[in-house]
Tab-separated table of C-alpha atoms in Angstrom:
chain	number	residue	atom	x	y	z
Y	266	MET	CA	-0.250	-0.124	0.370
Y	267	THR	CA	1.410	3.567	-1.275
Y	268	THR	CA	-0.477	6.413	0.699
Y	269	ARG	CA	-0.226	9.934	-0.666
Y	270	THR	CA	0.076	12.739	2.513
Y	271	LEU	CA	-0.622	15.950	3.008
Y	272	VAL	CA	0.609	18.378	5.915
Y	273	ARG	CA	0.501	21.323	7.369
Y	274	ALA	CA	0.528	22.624	10.873
Y	275	THR	CA	0.334	25.702	13.376
Y	276	SER	CA	0.198	26.939	16.731
Y	277	ILE	CA	-2.233	28.166	18.900
Y	278	ALA	CA	-2.110	29.803	21.961
Y	279	ALA	CA	-3.925	27.334	23.968
Y	280	THR	CA	-4.529	24.131	25.714
Y	281	PRO	CA	-5.070	21.176	24.444
Y	282	ASP	CA	-7.921	20.459	26.256
Y	283	GLU	CA	-9.199	24.415	24.793
Y	284	ILE	CA	-8.289	22.737	21.092
Y	285	TRP	CA	-10.212	19.497	22.000
Y	286	THR	CA	-13.277	21.424	22.637
Y	287	VAL	CA	-13.362	23.038	19.457
Y	288	LEU	CA	-12.518	20.143	17.162
Y	289	ALA	CA	-14.895	17.216	19.406
Y	290	ASP	CA	-17.983	19.639	18.447
Y	291	PHE	CA	-17.891	17.235	15.595
Y	292	GLY	CA	-20.991	18.615	14.052
Y	293	SER	CA	-20.194	22.002	13.893
Y	294	LEU	CA	-17.750	22.426	11.215
Y	295	SER	CA	-19.160	24.571	8.838
Y	296	GLY	CA	-19.195	27.330	12.260
Y	297	TRP	CA	-15.534	27.749	12.237
Y	298	THR	CA	-14.139	27.128	8.390
Y	299	PRO	CA	-15.060	29.555	6.248
Y	300	MET	CA	-15.106	27.309	3.145
Y	301	ILE	CA	-17.525	24.653	4.550
Y	302	GLN	CA	-21.705	25.833	4.003
Y	303	HIS	CA	-23.047	23.189	5.881
Y	304	SER	CA	-21.809	20.610	8.270
Y	305	CYS	CA	-23.725	18.133	10.549
Y	306	LEU	CA	-24.239	15.205	12.382
Y	307	LEU	CA	-25.606	12.116	10.217
Y	308	SER	CA	-25.541	9.791	13.384
Y	309	GLU	CA	-27.179	9.778	16.852
Y	310	GLN	CA	-23.882	9.911	18.255
Y	311	SER	CA	-21.636	13.470	19.089
Y	312	ASP	CA	-18.532	11.922	20.574
Y	313	GLY	CA	-16.085	9.384	19.800
Y	314	VAL	CA	-15.450	6.246	17.216
Y	315	GLY	CA	-17.837	6.131	15.458
Y	316	THR	CA	-19.165	9.053	14.935
Y	317	VAL	CA	-20.677	10.755	11.267
Y	318	ARG	CA	-20.820	14.056	10.156
Y	319	ARG	CA	-22.003	15.229	6.816
Y	320	VAL	CA	-20.093	18.074	5.353
Y	321	GLN	CA	-21.093	20.424	2.416
Y	322	ILE	CA	-18.757	22.216	0.381
Y	323	ALA	CA	-20.331	24.012	-2.747
Y	324	ARG	CA	-21.926	21.001	-4.783
Y	325	GLN	CA	-19.633	18.677	-2.911
Y	326	THR	CA	-21.154	17.042	-0.281
Y	327	LEU	CA	-18.317	14.638	2.119
Y	328	VAL	CA	-19.265	11.754	5.006
Y	329	GLU	CA	-16.858	11.197	7.311
Y	330	THR	CA	-16.516	9.177	10.058
Y	331	VAL	CA	-14.230	9.019	13.388
Y	332	THR	CA	-12.635	6.228	13.571
Y	333	VAL	CA	-9.292	7.936	16.357
Y	334	TRP	CA	-10.573	9.701	19.506
Y	335	GLU	CA	-8.331	10.209	21.939
Y	336	PRO	CA	-9.400	13.303	23.667
Y	337	GLY	CA	-6.704	16.150	24.253
Y	338	HIS	CA	-4.955	13.998	21.680
Y	339	THR	CA	-5.824	12.932	18.668
Y	340	LEU	CA	-9.060	12.854	16.219
Y	341	ALA	CA	-9.028	11.291	12.445
Y	342	TYR	CA	-11.697	10.172	10.362
Y	343	THR	CA	-12.408	8.844	6.867
Y	344	ILE	CA	-13.907	11.393	4.281
Y	345	GLU	CA	-15.813	9.857	1.774
Y	346	GLY	CA	-17.312	11.467	-1.171
Y	347	LEU	CA	-14.435	12.063	-3.372
Y	348	PRO	CA	-13.783	11.441	-6.993
Y	349	PRO	CA	-14.349	7.446	-7.887
Y	350	ILE	CA	-10.657	7.141	-8.120
Y	351	VAL	CA	-9.289	8.457	-5.229
Y	352	GLY	CA	-11.695	6.898	-2.826
Y	353	VAL	CA	-11.336	7.430	0.464
Y	354	ALA	CA	-9.203	9.521	2.253
Y	355	VAL	CA	-8.280	10.148	6.248
Y	356	ASN	CA	-7.853	13.506	7.976
Y	357	THR	CA	-5.833	13.038	10.823
Y	358	TRP	CA	-5.320	15.762	13.586
Y	359	ARG	CA	-2.418	15.484	15.598
Y	360	ILE	CA	-2.504	18.361	19.041
Y	361	THR	CA	1.221	18.448	20.922
Y	362	PRO	CA	1.291	20.861	24.324
Y	363	THR	CA	4.179	23.315	23.570
Y	364	SER	CA	4.979	26.209	26.159
Y	365	SER	CA	3.401	28.301	24.551
Y	366	GLY	CA	0.242	26.351	24.092
Y	367	ALA	CA	-0.468	23.742	21.105
Y	368	ASP	CA	1.318	22.883	18.152
Y	369	VAL	CA	-1.403	21.315	15.780
Y	370	THR	CA	-1.105	19.053	12.412
Y	371	LEU	CA	-3.550	18.393	10.384
Y	372	THR	CA	-2.187	15.142	8.380
Y	373	THR	CA	-4.255	14.034	5.236
Y	374	GLY	CA	-3.821	10.802	3.360
Y	375	ILE	CA	-5.199	8.397	0.124
Y	376	ASP	CA	-4.424	5.040	-0.402
Y	377	VAL	CA	-3.101	5.453	-3.775
Y	378	GLY	CA	-2.305	1.436	-4.491
Y	379	ARG	CA	0.342	0.928	-6.709
Y	380	ASN	CA	-2.100	2.644	-9.720
Y	381	PRO	CA	-0.555	5.944	-11.559
Y	382	VAL	CA	-3.171	7.099	-12.595
Y	383	LYS	CA	-4.459	6.570	-9.131
Y	384	ALA	CA	-1.296	8.436	-7.694
Y	385	VAL	CA	-1.785	11.396	-10.212
Y	386	ILE	CA	-5.208	12.355	-9.423
Y	387	ALA	CA	-4.406	12.218	-5.801
Y	388	GLY	CA	-1.774	14.221	-5.975
Y	389	LYS	CA	-4.314	17.037	-8.131
Y	390	VAL	CA	-7.079	15.925	-4.850
Y	391	LEU	CA	-4.047	17.030	-2.328
Y	392	GLU	CA	-3.691	19.986	-3.910
Y	393	ARG	CA	-7.199	20.683	-2.979
Y	394	MET	CA	-7.313	19.360	0.043
Y	395	ALA	CA	-4.192	22.110	0.893
Y	396	THR	CA	-6.771	24.821	0.938
Y	397	ALA	CA	-9.174	23.612	2.758
Y	398	SER	CA	-6.188	22.407	5.430
Y	399	GLU	CA	-5.513	25.830	5.357
Y	400	PHE	CA	-9.211	26.783	6.108
Y	401	MET	CA	-9.721	24.665	8.776
Y	402	LEU	CA	-5.871	25.319	10.936
Y	403	THR	CA	-6.764	29.191	10.580
Y	404	GLY	CA	-10.603	28.082	11.901
Y	405	LEU	CA	-9.451	26.028	14.352
Y	406	ALA	CA	-7.249	28.111	15.735
Y	407	GLU	CA	-9.702	31.776	15.413
Y	408	ALA	CA	-12.943	29.661	17.584
Y	409	THR	CA	-10.604	28.719	19.876
Y	410	GLU	CA	-9.244	31.979	20.644
Y	411	ARG	CA	-12.998	33.589	20.622
Y	412	SER	CA	-13.763	30.174	22.772
Y	413	THR	CA	-11.120	30.996	25.340
Y	414	ASN	CA	-11.834	34.605	25.349
Y	415	ARG	CA	-15.568	34.021	26.205
Y	416	GLU	CA	-14.062	31.994	29.408
Y	417	THR	CA	-11.959	34.191	30.781
Y	418	THR	CA	-14.525	37.591	30.407
Y	419	ARG	CA	-16.903	35.916	32.354
């Protein structure tokens, strides 16, 4: 199995638990990512492995299912609804504590196997997903900052 990956990261001046609070509200992605028009839970479950959400980006609908749920540390989910030749992608968020808050890394992977055509198309899809990753990381930082500012002004 060969996986093409994309890695983006940022530093956020907040604790891993404060960042996790925003990230783990799995159905609210559209509330902090400007390029996403709509997101909602599709499962009765709202947290943990197996939680499912629907994400609408322009005319594209994605279904994301949580595969790893480690509070304050790691969230991973599959992404279905990409072009059929690409298949399923996986996003993995990692939160690492630092002296000034936390580093957040978002890794996107697509299994391309041994198919050279799939590898080329996956590369193009990852280029588009790089923009989404940047928007999500920026949105997460801003949402976490808003959330922590509200708590300190109470």
